[in-house]
Each structure stands twice: as C-alpha cells, then as structure tokens.
Amino acid sequence: MSSKSSSIESVLTENRSFPPPEAFAKAARVGSLAEYEGLYARAERDPEGFWAEQAAELAWARPWSQVLEWKLPDARWFVGGALNASVSCVDRHAASWRKNKAAILFEGEPGDTRVITYGQLHREVCRAANALTALGIRAGDFVAIYLPMIPEAAIAMLACARIGAPHTIVFGGFSSEALADRIGDCKAKAVITADGGWRRGAIVPLKDNVDHALAGTTVEHVIVVERCKNQVAWTSRDRWWHDVVDTASPAHEPVAFDSEHPLFSLYTSGTTGKPKGILHTTGGYLTCAAYTTKLVFDLRDDDVFWCTADIGWVTGHSYVVYGPLANGATVMMYEGAPNAPRTRAFTSGRDPGAGLDRFWDVIERWGVTVFYTAPTAIRAFMKWGDQHPAAHDLSSLRLLGSVGEPINPEAWMWYRKEIGGDRCPIVDTWWQTETGSIMISPLPGATPTKPGSATRPLPGISIDIVNKDGVPVGPNQGGFLVITRPWPSMLRTIYGDHERFRTTYFGEIEGCYFAGDGARRDADGYIWIMGRVDDVINVAGHRLSTMEVESALVSHPKVAEAAVVGRPDDLKGQAIVAFVTPRSGFIGDDALAKELREHVAKHIGALARPEEIRFADALPKTRSGKIMRRLLREVASGSTARGDTTTLEDQGVLEKLAQSFAHDD
Ligand code: 7RM
C-alpha cells in the first residue's frame, strides 16, 4: 500500500466518536407527507423568501441586496452577494470540529486507498489554488479538467472555484477530439490531467489524449497528476502536479466572487451534433446543490455517501463534490469500473474473484450508508446475478438513490430487495445538467414511493405538464415537462451561444423552461417521466414512445435491458426494432424473440409488436447510462455513417452490433 493510505477501520471509529449531528439544516429533515406539503406550499407562497433561507446556509462574504432579478430567460440570483464556493465546501469545515472528519474516502481500481480529512482537503485545495495562480491562471480563465475519479479531481475543481477560474470537466472516457472541441469552445488556458487512469485493469492514456488534443489551442499549461506511472511524452508546457502543487504553500486567502460569477461549464449533447456548454454560476448553483443534498439524502455526520457518478457528469459535480462537501459530509470516491476486481496486492494475496461484486465489496468495506447510482448500472447488476450482492454484508446502507433515466419497476424492485434488503427507501431523482440539481424526488421517510415514479417536485420547484400551447394537461395525460418559475441553479446560458439557450429552453413553450422530457402526472400528483420527447417512433401514424415499448420488454423476466428504435419502413413509416440483452441464464434465440414480440403485443397492443428483435450482450450507451438510440437507429437501418460517437462509453459495443447485423441478415 502507498504511504498515503490509512486504515478504513480507524477512520470509521473516529467518525463515531464525533459529537452527534448538528446544524445541517434549518429547513430540517422532512418527516411526513404533510410536512413536505406544508414546506412546498410555503415555498410556493414566497419563493424568494424560501430560496433566501436556503442560500443563507452558505458562507457569504457579502450579503445580497436582491434575491432574484428575472427577465425571461435571464436570471440573476442573490444579486450583489459575494462568496467563494470553496469556502463553503472546505474552509468552514476545516475551521470547525470537522477538521479531522473524513471528507473523501478514496479507493482506486487496483485497490489502493486514501482518506482525506477536511483539514487535509483545505491544505490541498489551497496548494492547488496557489499553484494555478503561480502559473498565471486568473479569475475568469477557463481550466479544463480531464482526470480519472481520484481525489485530485475534487481538489482541482475546488481550487479552480477558489481562484474564480471556471472549470470545464471533460469525462476521462472521451476521446482527444471531444476534448479538443471542448477546450476550443471555452478557450481553456490550462488543462489538469493525469498520466493515466485505471479502467478494467487497463490504463486510459489521458496525457496522450491531451497531447493530441492540444494542437492549435489556447492552452498554455498542462498539469499532470502521476497516477499510473505509464510513460508519457513531455513538452515545455507540461508540469507534474507533485512538482507545482505539493511544493506550494498550504495557506491561501480566498477572494469572494460575485454570486453570478461563472463556476463551471459542462458540455452536454443536444439534438444537433455540436455539444452545448451549459454554464452555471456560483451562488445559485451552490445553494441548490447544498439544499437538495440535505433534503433528498438527509446526510448526517456519520454517513458515508457514495454517488457513483464520474465527475465528468453533472451528477458528479453536484453530488460527489459541491453538494455533499457544502454539507460537511463524507463522500466515497471509487476510480474504476463496477466489474473490476482489486489486484492481489490489495487483497492480502487472497483471490480477488472476477470483480462482478466490486460495488458491494466497496460498500461493505467502507460502510457506505447512502448509495446513489443509475438504472443502467442496476440492470447490469441484475444481469450479473443476485449471488454477488448476496455475498456481502450491505447492512450499513440506509438509503438508495437512482438517477439518469426512468427506472423500470422491475429494476426498482430488485434494487429495493437485493440491495436495500427491503429496508432502505429509494429516491428516484429527476434532474438535468441544465437544472444543476435535483428537481423531482421523493423525500425519504416522507413521500410514499411508487416504483418508476420520481414522485413530486422539491419545495421551491414549480413543475407542470403541458401541451405544446403551454396548457396544462389532465391527470394521466402525456405532455411536456416544464418548470414554470426560475430556480437558483438553473443554467444561465449555453456558453458562447445565448440565442441557442433562449430558443432551446425558453422558445418552445411560452413563458417557461422546457426540459425536453415527456411526462404524465397521475391522480395522486405523482410525476412519471416518459423519456426524451425526441425518442418517439411513428408506426402507421401512431406515435409510440420508445420508452413505452422498452418498459414492456424489460417487464419480461428473461430481459435485462432493452432499447427500441424506429427503422424506416415503406409501409408503416417506421418499423420497431428492439435490441435486447437477456438476463443471465437465458439465451436470445428465435423462441425468445417470438415470446417477447407477443409479450409486447399483449402489454401495449399489436401495433407495438416489434418487427424485429436483435439480441446483444450490451447496448451502446453513454457513461451516464443513456442509451444512444441515434446509433442504434443507424445500425438498424443498415447505415454505416456513425456521426458523433464521442459520448459513447464502449466503442466495441457498436462494432459488435454492426457485425451481428451484417452476418445475421
Ligand atoms: C442528472 C442527469 C438529463 C436527462 C433528463 C431525463 C433523464 C434523469 C431521470 C431521468 C427519468 C429520472 N443529467 N433523467 N434522471 N429520467 N427519471 N430520475 O441525468 O443532463 O445527463 O440528463 O436524463 O431524460 O432530461 S443529464
């Protein structure tokens, strides 16, 4: 083990000896549905008063003079206020009894571990801030971060925030072209990367990718964390993190920035090929990240919160770094793949197994109490088999979360039973990169859940479901999900394209924010997200949501996962093609295909019976678990043009699917 690691047991014992939880929340834990409704009503009556109360939980250097200035589509929150995000996330805890509390529990894919207390995090963030400043990075300069899930990722983000340099994180699984596009778009002055990162036992060559991406860019400096000790090329703009950060002073006087100072931009794909740089600002974003973490996950000082998202995704921004740290919580950070075993060097020579239980192993060894992951991961776990979680003691868990796509009821039930042991509430949280923080979610212990529904909006969030004229639709009628009032963590613009921002989000439905999702609200006021409105197939003049057909398929006991697309069809306009991954132990043969076609016909109607069923071991997905239907459409229609595949997690999957098509036909 490296000298940086310390024993897990000692940290957890330390945690238990701290004083009981205190002062997390003035808007305390919500204990019942009536209490939720009361809080919701209060926020509706006085939204600005409500949000001011939430913002007051942060450390402000200068109070705001006005809560909100709103001129659709432009919002300014906490106008005149000034703060430094890293002070709320780090300094105030480091200056309290939490200084020796673990902020980050880290496990690398090989099995190496580190524990970083709030006191240590403070010193590291200060060092990194000093190092960036010494290199000439100033407030307003963009810094690109291209790192694996290692503590330096959080440290780099907070150091950028500390000096007012907005960060743009590019997911480590993205190619050098994707990185170059994003660096070029935000005109980043520096890149923080690593020599490599571990993924399924292999090294992702991050530094090499950066080198390829940098030709003809504005980047002046590259800071490289030594992680895998793989060989890297070196130029005059490169610096080792340990040379510039470890040697810098651990003291740094933070400057306060305007509440509307940009905190970060994060690229997300849109309907056109060009990714959108979603811009978030400081006061409003941090207010909501902190508020929603407190409300939805109800974190206490003895919790270990594990949000499995990579920091390259907005979920990692809000629920690995800004939200939990603003609350003084302990977060778990794991570098690698969910199906990678530790190496023998870290299992005291014991057989590490195949690694299909890695997440449960992490939960057990670190005592994770709150676990937040994506339905796609849950369906993978189902596919790998129940014996893997069953082999571990998961009794430390008290709350489970889901995010990224609608969770099918079967996966929900499996999650509840096999992982939560029927004991843990599940929070199904709906939100977007654009919303910055959770908008719709049950509150544990207050909102009765229904499998597959994100339930009701959080206090302060005004949601409606409307038709294209903006008229609210009735119960159980499908419509567009909109947010009818501004909220502090709303995106402020698409970087460099304010007009696209206006038309995309405020130009579709008069007077409100258009999320791009279809949804319905049931008679109890529960919201059911139906998926992106552009994922619609038209079969013989009937509009079908791909989601609907997929839900029917995954309700079949032999199906682990399904993706449905339309293929041009001379007769019907579009024909339904379903890509299906069977659950372990079942074979995708003609008999199963027939069974599934009938199953869908029975559940939805003959109209929805898939024309064709294609079995595949895996579906092409983004890292956050969103099935890339566009690619499947291309495969299904026999086209070889692939367009932009930079967000695809595993390029191999696509090759396989295309081949299976060519050979089977
Ligand atoms: C956090 C995140 C946003 C899109 C969104 C939805 C889908 C996310 C849920 C969900 C149903 C959920 N940001 N989505 N969460 N659909 N239930 N709980 O995923 O910008 O990457 O994606 O994801 O379609 O519009 S994101």
XYZ file of C-alpha atoms and ligand atoms in Angstrom:
691
model
C 0.000 0.000 0.000
C 1.115 3.536 -0.599
C 2.129 5.693 2.306
C -0.891 7.902 1.650
C -3.340 5.156 2.574
C -4.660 4.675 6.071
C -6.823 2.029 7.609
C -10.518 2.188 6.914
C -11.403 0.956 10.375
C -9.618 3.772 12.125
C -11.488 6.421 10.176
C -14.873 4.929 10.839
C -14.134 4.650 14.550
C -13.020 8.258 14.543
C -16.281 9.263 12.917
C -18.325 7.537 15.557
C -16.596 9.450 18.316
C -17.638 12.828 16.935
C -20.469 14.729 18.579
C -23.976 13.939 17.331
C -25.153 15.503 14.077
C -25.887 19.161 14.379
C -26.881 22.164 12.346
C -27.116 20.511 8.954
C -30.374 22.129 8.283
C -32.641 24.853 9.323
C -35.111 23.554 6.785
C -34.781 20.405 8.850
C -35.477 16.866 7.840
C -38.926 16.428 6.393
C -40.671 13.730 8.404
C -44.052 13.257 6.777
C -46.017 13.865 3.611
C -47.975 16.607 5.375
C -44.738 18.296 6.356
C -43.482 18.088 2.759
C -46.742 19.595 1.543
C -46.507 22.369 4.112
C -42.964 23.198 3.081
C -43.925 23.042 -0.584
C -46.843 25.405 -0.060
C -44.691 27.833 1.902
C -42.122 27.922 -0.919
C -44.896 28.492 -3.491
C -46.280 31.400 -1.494
C -42.916 33.072 -1.069
C -40.300 31.577 -3.403
C -37.775 34.347 -2.899
C -38.038 34.140 0.880
C -37.683 30.378 0.676
C -34.585 30.484 -1.521
C -33.034 33.237 0.560
C -33.332 30.915 3.557
C -31.571 28.125 1.679
C -28.834 30.441 0.391
C -28.211 31.646 3.931
C -26.807 28.179 4.742
C -23.728 29.015 2.638
C -20.817 31.151 3.777
C -21.294 34.585 2.150
C -18.594 37.247 2.246
C -21.091 39.950 1.297
C -24.887 39.630 1.591
C -27.086 40.024 -1.468
C -29.268 43.085 -1.885
C -31.897 41.400 -4.040
C -32.816 37.698 -4.164
C -33.795 37.485 -7.812
C -33.716 39.604 -10.914
C -35.750 37.793 -13.566
C -36.194 38.871 -17.127
C -37.073 35.718 -19.013
C -34.885 33.877 -19.932
C -32.254 35.674 -17.874
C -31.992 35.153 -14.135
C -29.634 36.691 -11.617
C -29.801 35.194 -8.136
C -28.632 36.763 -4.888
C -27.779 39.962 -6.699
C -24.928 41.908 -5.129
C -23.911 38.973 -2.929
C -20.354 37.651 -2.955
C -18.929 34.307 -1.898
C -16.218 31.797 -2.581
C -17.613 28.316 -3.264
C -14.542 26.572 -1.842
C -15.009 28.347 1.487
C -18.493 26.879 1.894
C -17.256 23.430 0.863
C -13.955 23.324 2.702
C -12.753 26.233 4.853
C -15.728 26.413 7.172
C -15.494 22.697 7.944
C -11.714 22.786 8.291
C -12.200 25.569 10.813
C -14.702 23.513 12.841
C -14.699 20.203 14.705
C -14.965 18.603 11.274
C -11.311 19.354 10.539
C -10.383 15.742 11.324
C -13.510 14.252 9.812
C -13.072 12.365 6.520
C -14.166 14.449 3.543
C -13.127 11.921 0.899
C -12.723 8.160 1.198
C -10.943 7.004 -1.924
C -10.418 3.607 -3.453
C -8.537 3.218 -6.706
C -9.431 0.456 -9.104
C -6.355 -1.624 -8.180
C -7.443 -1.362 -4.532
C -5.180 1.429 -3.267
C -6.891 3.654 -0.713
C -6.632 7.188 0.677
C -8.559 9.067 3.311
C -8.603 12.853 3.137
C -9.916 14.838 6.059
C -11.451 18.298 5.763
C -8.265 19.721 7.258
C -6.148 17.980 4.629
C -8.568 18.869 1.846
C -8.267 22.504 2.859
C -4.487 22.425 2.641
C -4.546 20.592 -0.715
C -7.081 22.981 -2.244
C -5.025 25.954 -1.051
C -1.847 24.457 -2.512
C -3.518 23.793 -5.841
C -5.006 27.314 -5.883
C -1.539 28.762 -5.249
C -0.045 26.582 -7.976
C -2.634 27.674 -10.548
C -2.120 31.302 -9.598
C 1.658 30.925 -9.910
C 1.144 29.634 -13.458
C -0.773 32.798 -14.286
C -4.331 31.483 -14.143
C -6.652 34.325 -13.174
C -10.331 34.732 -12.310
C -12.388 34.228 -15.454
C -9.862 31.962 -17.214
C -11.311 28.557 -18.061
C -9.475 25.464 -16.885
C -10.207 22.092 -18.474
C -10.083 19.080 -16.150
C -9.526 15.649 -17.708
C -8.886 13.333 -14.799
C -9.858 9.913 -13.516
C -12.008 9.645 -10.372
C -9.195 10.373 -7.959
C -9.145 12.907 -5.106
C -7.156 15.352 -7.247
C -10.282 15.735 -9.380
C -12.231 17.213 -6.461
C -9.185 19.194 -5.331
C -8.741 20.647 -8.828
C -12.406 21.655 -9.062
C -12.328 23.368 -5.679
C -9.011 25.064 -6.443
C -10.468 26.473 -9.663
C -13.540 27.657 -7.767
C -11.268 29.206 -5.169
C -9.482 31.429 -7.685
C -12.599 32.110 -9.751
C -11.393 30.147 -12.782
C -14.437 28.289 -14.149
C -13.736 24.612 -14.758
C -14.852 22.533 -17.693
C -14.607 18.879 -16.894
C -14.254 16.505 -19.774
C -15.084 12.915 -18.903
C -11.949 10.740 -18.961
C -13.652 8.313 -21.324
C -13.950 10.947 -24.042
C -11.599 10.937 -26.972
C -8.977 13.555 -27.745
C -11.272 15.015 -30.437
C -14.056 15.544 -27.915
C -11.528 17.080 -25.550
C -10.185 19.362 -28.284
C -13.707 20.563 -29.173
C -14.500 21.440 -25.581
C -11.135 23.100 -24.891
C -11.544 25.110 -28.079
C -15.099 26.163 -27.314
C -14.328 27.541 -23.827
C -10.798 28.686 -24.773
C -9.260 26.961 -21.768
C -5.930 28.354 -20.612
C -4.823 25.253 -18.728
C -5.590 21.554 -18.612
C -5.350 19.423 -15.499
C -4.918 15.767 -16.348
C -3.137 12.582 -15.245
C -0.631 10.305 -16.905
C -3.414 7.720 -17.000
C -6.367 6.266 -15.141
C -7.321 2.681 -14.345
C -10.321 1.158 -16.117
C -10.989 -2.592 -16.102
C -7.356 -3.301 -15.418
C -6.117 -1.211 -18.348
C -4.603 2.252 -18.409
C -6.609 5.012 -20.086
C -3.895 7.168 -21.702
C -5.183 10.551 -20.574
C -1.970 12.519 -21.070
C -1.531 11.121 -24.596
C -5.074 12.182 -25.403
C -4.350 15.669 -24.106
C -1.210 15.883 -26.239
C -3.250 15.003 -29.328
C -5.984 17.466 -28.431
C -3.736 20.464 -27.868
C -2.537 21.309 -31.366
C -3.719 24.807 -32.242
C -5.430 25.570 -28.933
C -5.191 28.336 -26.369
C -3.790 26.050 -23.695
C -0.649 27.418 -22.038
C -0.200 24.921 -19.233
C -0.795 21.245 -18.616
C -0.642 19.957 -15.055
C -0.219 16.197 -14.841
C -1.095 14.058 -11.830
C 1.030 10.941 -11.581
C -1.431 8.077 -11.253
C -0.453 5.004 -13.290
C 3.231 5.770 -13.848
C 2.798 4.946 -17.537
C 5.228 6.514 -19.951
C 4.187 9.939 -21.212
C 5.642 12.440 -23.667
C 6.755 15.760 -22.185
C 6.787 19.307 -23.565
C 7.692 22.704 -22.126
C 4.068 23.469 -21.216
C 3.806 20.349 -19.009
C 4.239 20.351 -15.211
C 3.846 17.477 -12.756
C 1.134 18.100 -10.175
C 3.536 16.941 -7.441
C 6.120 19.482 -8.560
C 3.817 22.503 -8.610
C 1.124 21.607 -6.057
C 2.966 19.647 -3.378
C 5.570 22.396 -3.124
C 3.077 25.283 -2.966
C 2.026 26.980 0.262
C -0.914 25.360 2.098
C -2.181 28.820 3.029
C -4.357 30.763 0.621
C -6.553 33.764 1.313
C -9.775 33.252 -0.645
C -11.262 36.128 -2.613
C -15.043 36.445 -2.761
C -16.664 36.479 -6.188
C -19.947 37.896 -7.326
C -22.834 35.482 -6.862
C -23.242 35.397 -10.659
C -19.558 34.689 -11.336
C -19.325 31.556 -13.552
C -18.461 28.458 -11.518
C -18.248 25.944 -14.339
C -19.391 24.963 -17.764
C -20.180 21.380 -18.619
C -20.799 20.068 -22.116
C -23.881 18.039 -22.841
C -25.099 16.722 -26.145
C -28.053 18.289 -27.851
C -30.128 17.373 -30.847
C -27.552 18.839 -33.206
C -24.020 17.499 -33.397
C -22.458 20.395 -31.524
C -22.332 19.878 -27.754
C -23.749 22.624 -25.554
C -21.574 24.231 -22.878
C -24.039 24.534 -20.014
C -22.956 27.443 -17.839
C -23.585 27.557 -14.095
C -22.817 30.412 -11.738
C -21.689 30.412 -8.126
C -24.307 31.473 -5.567
C -27.402 29.942 -7.123
C -25.802 26.670 -8.157
C -24.190 26.069 -4.788
C -27.367 26.989 -2.914
C -29.345 24.307 -4.743
C -26.587 21.682 -4.702
C -26.345 22.066 -0.916
C -30.103 22.316 -0.321
C -31.053 19.276 -2.395
C -28.264 17.132 -0.910
C -29.504 17.950 2.550
C -33.154 17.402 1.724
C -33.039 14.338 -0.520
C -30.181 12.405 1.060
C -30.644 13.755 4.561
C -26.929 13.387 5.230
C -25.720 13.153 8.796
C -22.178 13.352 10.063
C -21.868 9.587 10.413
C -22.952 8.908 6.811
C -20.722 7.670 4.028
C -22.330 8.958 0.846
C -21.456 7.195 -2.381
C -22.683 8.750 -5.580
C -21.140 6.501 -8.231
C -21.182 9.137 -10.989
C -17.940 10.301 -12.532
C -17.119 13.984 -12.025
C -17.287 14.263 -15.824
C -21.049 14.170 -15.468
C -23.177 16.782 -13.718
C -24.178 14.246 -11.058
C -20.531 14.051 -10.058
C -20.333 17.840 -9.834
C -23.409 18.233 -7.639
C -23.421 15.024 -5.583
C -19.803 13.934 -5.323
C -18.307 17.361 -4.784
C -20.311 20.561 -4.287
C -23.484 19.349 -2.538
C -22.050 16.881 -0.021
C -18.964 18.954 0.781
C -21.050 22.089 1.320
C -22.849 19.982 3.936
C -19.643 18.747 5.586
C -20.423 15.160 4.603
C -18.091 12.226 3.956
C -18.079 11.037 0.339
C -16.880 7.790 -1.152
C -14.936 8.036 -4.369
C -14.116 4.961 -6.439
C -11.910 5.193 -9.506
C -12.750 2.212 -11.616
C -15.301 0.018 -13.316
C -18.117 -1.742 -11.454
C -16.859 -5.068 -12.782
C -13.168 -4.813 -11.975
C -11.593 -6.843 -9.157
C -8.956 -5.446 -6.833
C -5.471 -6.664 -7.613
C -3.922 -9.279 -5.366
C -1.519 -6.682 -3.985
C -4.505 -5.137 -2.199
C -6.357 -8.272 -1.090
C -3.521 -9.591 1.045
C -2.941 -12.234 -1.588
C -6.500 -13.586 -1.427
C -8.286 -14.426 -4.672
C -9.955 -11.189 -5.751
C -12.555 -13.034 -7.867
C -13.952 -11.778 -11.160
C -14.932 -8.393 -9.790
C -18.661 -8.551 -10.509
C -19.226 -7.750 -6.837
C -16.874 -4.766 -6.701
C -19.510 -2.199 -5.711
C -20.882 -4.407 -2.913
C -17.347 -5.049 -1.776
C -16.731 -1.291 -1.566
C -19.995 -0.727 0.312
C -19.176 -3.433 2.824
C -15.550 -2.485 3.440
C -16.167 1.264 3.756
C -19.552 1.132 5.476
C -21.374 3.127 2.802
C -24.742 4.328 4.136
C -26.233 6.165 1.147
C -25.771 4.760 -2.346
C -26.760 6.742 -5.443
C -26.427 5.161 -8.885
C -28.046 4.837 -12.319
C -30.708 2.382 -13.550
C -28.354 1.147 -16.249
C -25.924 0.041 -13.531
C -28.752 -1.584 -11.595
C -29.811 -3.563 -14.661
C -26.202 -4.663 -15.189
C -26.101 -5.896 -11.584
C -29.346 -7.809 -12.176
C -27.797 -9.379 -15.223
C -24.639 -10.386 -13.357
C -26.717 -12.270 -10.813
C -28.086 -11.953 -7.282
C -25.287 -14.017 -5.769
C -22.882 -11.050 -5.950
C -24.678 -8.660 -3.604
C -25.833 -11.628 -1.522
C -22.201 -12.464 -0.731
C -21.726 -9.132 1.060
C -22.964 -7.529 4.232
C -24.830 -4.445 2.978
C -26.483 -3.649 6.295
C -24.696 -0.275 6.555
C -26.970 1.058 3.786
C -29.920 3.198 4.860
C -30.919 4.972 1.647
C -30.704 4.247 -2.093
C -30.939 6.647 -4.988
C -31.442 6.437 -8.731
C -30.748 8.969 -11.473
C -30.176 9.324 -15.203
C -33.194 7.748 -16.840
C -36.554 6.364 -15.893
C -36.072 3.288 -13.729
C -38.248 0.373 -14.755
C -40.321 -1.072 -11.911
C -38.550 -4.453 -12.120
C -35.157 -2.847 -11.588
C -36.636 -0.712 -8.814
C -37.982 -3.801 -7.029
C -34.703 -5.647 -7.447
C -32.750 -2.667 -6.082
C -35.069 -2.416 -3.118
C -34.955 -6.121 -2.283
C -31.465 -7.269 -3.187
C -29.514 -4.142 -2.250
C -31.702 -2.333 0.248
C -32.848 -5.543 1.937
C -36.413 -4.128 1.879
C -35.207 -1.661 4.500
C -33.943 1.349 2.563
C -36.169 3.945 0.913
C -35.358 4.629 -2.756
C -35.160 8.177 -4.054
C -35.698 8.328 -7.821
C -34.319 11.757 -8.651
C -35.177 13.616 -11.844
C -32.968 16.467 -12.970
C -30.641 17.586 -15.771
C -27.256 19.138 -16.409
C -29.251 22.286 -17.128
C -31.156 22.244 -13.820
C -27.907 21.838 -11.845
C -29.590 19.973 -9.020
C -32.423 17.551 -8.243
C -35.847 18.928 -9.168
C -38.217 15.996 -8.627
C -37.695 13.315 -5.998
C -39.314 11.610 -3.075
C -38.065 12.671 0.345
C -37.019 9.611 2.342
C -39.392 8.929 5.172
C -41.900 11.484 3.903
C -43.059 10.660 0.385
C -44.627 7.247 -0.198
C -42.933 5.898 -3.318
C -44.279 4.197 -6.428
C -41.743 2.134 -8.378
C -40.856 4.027 -11.550
C -42.109 7.452 -10.478
C -39.833 10.311 -9.421
C -42.916 11.333 -7.388
C -43.178 15.074 -6.635
C -41.180 18.270 -7.095
C -38.959 19.519 -4.293
C -40.140 22.541 -2.326
C -39.202 25.630 -4.334
C -39.564 23.884 -7.701
C -42.667 24.569 -9.780
C -43.352 21.841 -12.303
C -46.143 21.438 -14.793
C -47.050 19.126 -17.635
C -48.427 20.965 -20.609
C -49.314 20.599 -24.268
C -47.440 22.475 -26.983
C -49.556 25.573 -26.370
C -48.487 25.601 -22.756
C -51.884 24.482 -21.492
C -51.700 22.047 -18.548
C -52.923 18.567 -19.471
C -55.216 16.468 -17.297
C -54.295 13.601 -14.974
C -52.572 10.701 -16.712
C -52.323 12.566 -19.988
C -48.912 12.732 -21.557
C -47.355 16.147 -22.122
C -44.175 18.187 -21.919
C -42.418 18.602 -18.604
C -41.812 22.290 -17.874
C -40.508 24.313 -14.944
C -42.690 27.350 -14.551
C -40.613 29.525 -12.231
C -36.895 30.318 -12.146
C -34.779 28.437 -9.576
C -31.287 29.332 -8.325
C -29.307 26.522 -10.037
C -30.833 26.978 -13.475
C -28.335 27.218 -16.302
C -27.576 30.819 -17.219
C -26.633 30.289 -20.840
C -25.079 27.970 -23.376
C -21.533 29.244 -23.386
C -20.988 31.403 -26.458
C -24.492 30.894 -27.825
C -27.101 32.758 -25.819
C -29.553 32.577 -28.694
C -29.415 28.768 -28.742
C -30.005 28.887 -24.974
C -33.106 31.008 -25.449
C -34.627 29.006 -28.269
C -33.818 25.557 -26.851
C -35.092 26.088 -23.333
C -37.410 29.101 -23.429
C -38.551 29.198 -27.049
C -40.660 26.041 -27.156
C -43.301 26.717 -24.536
C -44.333 30.291 -23.811
C -43.092 31.653 -20.517
C -41.373 28.638 -19.003
C -38.368 26.341 -19.080
C -38.796 23.375 -21.434
C -36.955 20.284 -20.223
C -37.256 18.189 -23.382
C -38.825 15.294 -21.478
C -42.301 13.878 -21.839
C -44.181 13.085 -18.649
C -47.560 12.489 -17.100
C -48.953 13.200 -13.659
C -51.208 10.617 -12.050
C -54.267 11.250 -9.901
C -52.073 11.475 -6.772
C -49.966 14.204 -8.346
C -47.047 11.823 -8.929
C -44.880 12.519 -11.950
C -43.898 9.738 -14.343
C -41.115 10.681 -16.740
C -41.629 9.088 -20.138
C -38.277 9.918 -21.682
C -36.977 12.469 -24.137
C -39.673 13.789 -26.414
C -37.440 13.283 -29.417
C -37.393 9.499 -28.735
C -40.663 8.952 -30.478
C -41.466 6.409 -33.152
C -44.297 6.712 -35.566
C -45.743 3.373 -36.651
C -48.512 3.595 -39.196
C -49.439 7.030 -37.975
C -49.412 6.115 -34.321
C -46.941 7.860 -32.080
C -45.227 5.463 -29.738
C -42.687 6.338 -27.124
C -39.596 4.148 -27.327
C -39.764 4.142 -23.535
C -43.161 2.522 -23.543
C -42.031 -0.412 -25.668
C -38.815 -0.718 -23.669
C -40.730 -0.808 -20.399
C -42.885 -3.611 -21.751
C -39.801 -5.560 -22.811
C -37.950 -5.196 -19.520
C -41.045 -6.269 -17.621
C -40.422 -9.733 -19.100
C -38.497 -11.905 -16.600
C -35.917 -13.023 -19.171
C -34.941 -9.479 -20.222
C -32.164 -7.488 -18.556
C -32.199 -4.465 -20.820
C -33.832 -3.256 -23.994
C -33.536 -0.367 -26.400
C -36.072 0.349 -29.070
C -35.670 2.384 -32.222
C -37.564 3.033 -35.416
C -36.300 1.880 -38.796
C -37.645 3.449 -41.962
C -40.369 1.233 -43.368
C -42.072 1.709 -46.719
C -45.436 0.613 -45.453
C -45.721 1.810 -41.906
C -43.425 4.826 -41.970
C -41.360 3.299 -39.241
C -40.950 -0.255 -38.011
C -39.946 -1.107 -34.475
C -36.563 -2.711 -33.951
C -35.745 -3.842 -30.422
C -32.244 -4.517 -29.137
C -32.459 -6.839 -26.161
C -29.938 -8.098 -23.617
C -31.227 -11.278 -21.955
C -30.751 -11.831 -18.227
C -28.015 -14.237 -17.279
C -29.050 -17.835 -17.840
C -31.292 -17.067 -20.810
C -30.417 -17.386 -24.448
C -31.521 -14.967 -27.130
C -32.936 -17.356 -29.707
C -35.922 -17.391 -32.071
C -38.187 -18.819 -29.402
C -37.395 -15.975 -27.015
C -37.810 -13.422 -29.808
C -41.269 -14.772 -30.520
C -42.150 -14.767 -26.830
C -41.064 -11.141 -26.474
C -42.943 -9.943 -29.545
C -46.121 -11.469 -28.137
C -45.376 -10.065 -24.695
C -45.159 -6.516 -26.060
C -48.296 -7.007 -28.147
C -50.112 -8.150 -25.047
C -48.874 -5.250 -22.913
C -49.315 -2.359 -25.331
C -51.150 -3.673 -28.340
C -50.386 -5.363 -31.631
C -49.321 -2.030 -33.029
C -46.299 -2.026 -30.750
C -45.205 -5.577 -31.575
C -41.530 -5.229 -32.601
C -40.908 -6.048 -36.225
C -37.511 -7.347 -35.318
C -35.709 -8.357 -32.144
C -31.939 -8.298 -32.026
C -30.116 -9.887 -29.132
C -26.905 -8.266 -27.910
C -24.698 -8.687 -24.826
C -24.510 -4.927 -24.436
C -26.126 -1.766 -25.751
C -24.303 1.379 -26.865
C -24.529 3.839 -24.009
C -23.056 6.989 -22.666
C -21.184 6.642 -19.434
C -24.167 8.072 -17.584
C -26.232 5.191 -18.911
C -28.250 6.876 -21.592
C -28.788 4.532 -24.467
C -27.582 6.145 -27.673
C -30.649 5.459 -29.763
C -29.313 7.542 -32.580
C -26.526 4.984 -33.056
C -28.947 2.091 -32.821
C -31.126 3.778 -35.441
C -28.131 3.935 -37.720
C -27.297 0.281 -37.095
C -30.938 -0.765 -37.517
C -31.276 0.993 -40.832
C -28.065 -0.573 -42.090
C -26.302 2.785 -42.402
C -22.564 2.812 -41.856
C -22.322 6.546 -41.143
C -21.947 6.940 -37.407
C -21.835 10.671 -36.762
C -20.565 11.830 -33.411
C -19.696 8.897 -31.134
C -17.576 10.792 -28.612
C -20.041 10.289 -25.782
C -20.142 6.535 -26.287
C -18.679 4.639 -23.348
C -17.556 1.495 -25.126
C -16.839 1.773 -28.836
C -16.540 -2.025 -29.091
C -20.249 -2.499 -28.447
C -21.118 -0.686 -31.633
C -18.709 -2.710 -33.729
C -20.240 -5.898 -32.379
C -23.787 -4.794 -33.056
C -22.972 -3.737 -36.583
C -21.229 -7.053 -37.222
C -24.058 -9.110 -35.782
C -26.304 -7.267 -38.195
C -24.178 -7.857 -41.212
C -23.791 -11.562 -40.500
C -27.259 -12.445 -39.365
C -29.144 -10.874 -42.205
C -28.787 14.031 -13.907
C -28.760 13.784 -15.404
C -30.913 14.579 -18.171
C -31.980 13.658 -18.722
C -33.374 14.098 -18.391
C -34.137 12.786 -18.454
C -33.165 11.775 -17.906
C -32.511 11.926 -15.476
C -34.126 10.836 -14.513
C -34.380 10.886 -15.898
C -36.333 9.728 -15.592
C -35.082 10.161 -13.666
N -28.475 14.843 -16.191
N -33.348 11.561 -16.469
N -32.963 11.488 -14.290
N -35.487 10.325 -16.436
N -36.168 9.623 -14.268
N -34.911 10.045 -12.346
O -29.003 12.670 -15.828
O -28.338 16.126 -18.293
O -27.240 13.985 -18.174
O -29.625 14.054 -18.391
O -31.867 12.350 -18.145
O -34.431 12.467 -19.787
O -33.810 15.060 -19.322
S -28.366 14.786 -17.801
